[in-house]
CSV table of C-alpha atoms in Angstrom, one decimal:
chain,number,residue,atom,x,y,z
I,1,MET,CA,41.3,0.8,6.8
I,2,ALA,CA,41.9,4.1,8.4
I,3,LEU,CA,45.4,3.1,9.3
I,4,GLN,CA,46.3,2.1,5.7
I,5,SER,CA,44.5,5.1,4.2
I,6,SER,CA,46.4,7.3,6.7
I,7,LYS,CA,49.7,5.6,5.7
I,8,LEU,CA,49.1,6.3,2.0
I,9,LEU,CA,48.1,9.8,2.7
I,10,LYS,CA,51.3,10.4,4.7
I,11,ILE,CA,53.3,9.0,1.8
I,12,ALA,CA,51.5,11.2,-0.7
I,13,SER,CA,52.0,14.2,1.5
I,14,ARG,CA,55.7,13.6,1.8
I,15,PHE,CA,56.0,12.8,-1.9
I,16,GLY,CA,54.3,16.0,-2.8
I,17,THR,CA,51.2,14.7,-4.7
I,18,PHE,CA,48.1,12.8,-4.2
I,19,ASN,CA,48.0,11.7,-7.9
I,20,PRO,CA,47.5,8.0,-7.7
I,21,PHE,CA,49.5,7.3,-10.9
I,22,ALA,CA,52.5,9.2,-9.5
I,23,LEU,CA,52.1,7.4,-6.2
I,24,ALA,CA,52.0,4.0,-7.9
I,25,GLU,CA,55.2,4.9,-9.7
I,26,TYR,CA,56.8,6.1,-6.5
I,27,LEU,CA,55.9,2.9,-4.8
I,28,ASP,CA,57.3,0.9,-7.7
I,29,PHE,CA,54.0,-0.4,-9.0
I,30,ASP,CA,53.7,-0.9,-12.7
I,31,ILE,CA,50.4,0.0,-14.4
I,32,GLU,CA,49.2,-2.3,-17.2
I,33,TYR,CA,46.1,-1.7,-19.3
I,34,THR,CA,44.3,-4.8,-20.4
I,35,ASN,CA,41.2,-6.2,-21.9
I,36,ASP,CA,41.8,-9.5,-20.2
I,37,LEU,CA,40.5,-8.9,-16.7
I,38,PRO,CA,38.1,-11.4,-15.0
I,39,GLU,CA,34.5,-10.8,-15.7
I,40,ASP,CA,33.0,-7.7,-14.0
I,41,TYR,CA,36.4,-6.4,-13.0
I,42,GLU,CA,37.6,-2.9,-13.9
I,43,GLY,CA,41.0,-3.3,-12.3
I,44,LEU,CA,43.1,-5.8,-10.4
I,45,ALA,CA,46.1,-5.4,-8.1
I,46,VAL,CA,48.7,-8.1,-7.9
I,47,SER,CA,50.8,-7.0,-5.0
I,48,GLU,CA,53.3,-9.8,-5.2
I,49,LEU,CA,54.3,-8.6,-8.7
I,50,LYS,CA,53.7,-4.9,-7.9
I,51,VAL,CA,51.4,-4.5,-10.8
I,52,LEU,CA,48.1,-2.7,-11.1
I,53,PHE,CA,46.0,-4.0,-14.0
I,54,LEU,CA,43.4,-1.4,-15.3
I,55,SER,CA,40.7,-1.9,-17.9
I,56,GLU,CA,41.8,-0.7,-21.3
I,57,LYS,CA,38.3,0.9,-21.8
I,58,PHE,CA,39.1,3.4,-19.1
I,59,ARG,CA,42.5,4.5,-20.3
I,60,ASN,CA,42.7,8.3,-20.7
I,61,THR,CA,39.5,8.9,-18.6
I,62,ARG,CA,39.2,10.7,-15.3
I,63,PHE,CA,37.5,7.6,-13.9
I,64,CYS,CA,40.9,5.9,-14.4
I,65,TYR,CA,42.2,7.9,-11.5
I,66,PHE,CA,39.6,6.3,-9.2
I,67,LEU,CA,40.5,2.8,-10.6
I,68,CYS,CA,44.2,3.4,-10.1
I,69,ALA,CA,43.7,4.7,-6.5
I,70,HIS,CA,41.4,1.8,-5.7
I,71,GLU,CA,43.8,-0.8,-7.0
I,72,LEU,CA,46.7,1.0,-5.3
I,73,VAL,CA,45.0,0.6,-2.0
I,74,HIS,CA,44.5,-3.1,-2.7
I,75,GLY,CA,48.1,-3.4,-3.8
I,76,THR,CA,49.5,-1.8,-0.6
I,77,ARG,CA,47.0,-3.3,1.8
I,78,HIS,CA,45.9,-6.7,0.6
I,79,ASN,CA,48.6,-9.4,0.0
I,80,GLY,CA,47.8,-12.6,-1.8
I,81,ILE,CA,45.6,-12.5,-4.8
I,82,GLN,CA,44.7,-16.2,-4.5
I,83,ALA,CA,43.6,-15.6,-1.0
I,84,TYR,CA,41.2,-13.0,-2.3
I,85,TYR,CA,39.4,-15.4,-4.6
I,86,ASN,CA,38.9,-17.8,-1.6
I,87,LEU,CA,37.3,-15.2,0.6
I,88,ASN,CA,33.6,-15.3,1.3
I,89,ARG,CA,31.3,-12.6,-0.2
I,90,LYS,CA,31.1,-10.5,3.0
I,91,THR,CA,34.9,-10.3,3.3
I,92,LYS,CA,35.3,-9.4,-0.3
I,93,LYS,CA,32.7,-6.6,0.2
I,94,ASP,CA,34.7,-5.4,3.2
I,95,LEU,CA,38.0,-5.3,1.2
I,96,GLU,CA,36.3,-3.5,-1.7
I,97,ASN,CA,34.9,-0.9,0.7
I,98,GLU,CA,38.3,-0.4,2.2
I,99,ALA,CA,39.7,0.2,-1.2
I,100,ASP,CA,36.9,2.6,-2.0
I,101,VAL,CA,37.5,4.6,1.2
I,102,GLY,CA,41.2,4.8,0.5
I,103,ALA,CA,40.7,5.8,-3.1
I,104,ILE,CA,38.3,8.5,-2.2
I,105,ALA,CA,40.7,9.8,0.4
I,106,LEU,CA,43.4,10.1,-2.2
I,107,LEU,CA,41.2,11.6,-4.8
I,108,CYS,CA,39.6,14.2,-2.5
I,109,ASN,CA,43.1,15.4,-1.6
I,110,PHE,CA,44.2,15.2,-5.3
I,111,TYR,CA,41.2,17.3,-6.3
I,112,LEU,CA,42.2,20.0,-3.7
I,113,GLU,CA,45.8,19.8,-5.1
I,114,LEU,CA,44.5,20.4,-8.6
I,115,PHE,CA,42.1,23.2,-7.6
I,116,PRO,CA,43.5,24.9,-4.5
I,117,ASP,CA,41.7,28.1,-5.2
I,118,ALA,CA,38.3,26.7,-5.9
I,119,GLU,CA,35.7,28.9,-4.2
I,120,LYS,CA,33.3,26.0,-3.5
I,121,ILE,CA,34.1,22.4,-3.3
I,122,THR,CA,31.2,20.0,-3.2
I,123,VAL,CA,30.7,16.3,-3.3
I,124,GLU,CA,29.3,16.6,-6.8
I,125,SER,CA,32.3,18.6,-8.0
I,126,VAL,CA,34.7,15.9,-6.9
I,127,ALA,CA,32.5,13.1,-8.2
I,128,ASN,CA,31.9,14.8,-11.5
I,129,TYR,CA,35.5,15.6,-12.0
I,130,PHE,CA,36.6,11.9,-11.6
I,131,ASP,CA,33.4,10.5,-13.1
I,132,ILE,CA,32.6,8.7,-9.8
I,133,ASP,CA,29.2,7.0,-9.4
I,134,ASP,CA,26.8,8.6,-6.9
I,135,SER,CA,26.8,5.4,-4.8
I,136,LEU,CA,30.1,6.8,-3.4
I,137,TYR,CA,28.8,10.2,-2.5
I,138,ASP,CA,28.7,9.4,1.2
I,139,LEU,CA,32.4,8.4,1.2
I,140,ILE,CA,33.3,11.7,-0.6
I,141,GLU,CA,31.2,13.7,1.8
I,142,ASN,CA,32.9,12.0,4.8
I,143,GLU,CA,36.4,12.6,3.4
I,144,LEU,CA,35.7,16.2,2.6
I,145,ARG,CA,34.5,16.7,6.2
I,146,LYS,CA,37.7,15.2,7.5
I,147,ILE,CA,39.8,17.4,5.3
I,148,ILE,CA,38.0,20.6,6.3
I,149,ASN,CA,38.1,19.7,9.9
I,150,HIS,CA,41.8,18.9,9.7
I,151,ARG,CA,42.6,22.1,7.8
I,152,PHE,CA,40.7,24.4,10.1
I,153,GLY,CA,41.4,22.5,13.3
I,154,LEU,CA,37.8,21.6,13.9
I,155,SER,CA,36.9,18.7,16.1
I,156,MET,CA,34.5,16.2,14.6
C-alpha cells in the first residue's frame, strides 16, 4: 500500500491539495450519494466506471472526507469490483486496511493544509475534525510521525 499511497500523495502534492473530493474530480471520478449501498457499506468504489458511491447519510459531514478518501484509494488501487466480492475474508480485510492507510495519509496532509499554523496537532485533533473512529488512531499517529519526520528531515 505504501507505493499507492505515495502515488496519490505525489498527485495531490502536484495538484496543490490533499482534499479527497478535489482529487477525485481531478482523477475523473464521479461522486454519487446513495441510499442503495450493500448492507453494512458506507461507500463503494467502481473503478471501471470511475464512480465513488458514498452513503447519503454522510453527505455534508466531515466524516464524508474519510469516506471519499477511502473509496478513492480503492478506486485507484483495486480494479474489478466483482473480484472483490469473490475474495476471502482475510484478503478483504487487507484491502480495507490499505484503503484506511491511504485515506488517513491524505486526510492528515489535508488537515495540515487546512490548519498550517496550528500550534499543536494531535491524533485527536485530526480524528475529531474528520469524525474518525478511535480504532484508526494508530494509523493517524503513524502518518503524523511520517509527516513530521519528512518535514524536519528526521530519520525514523
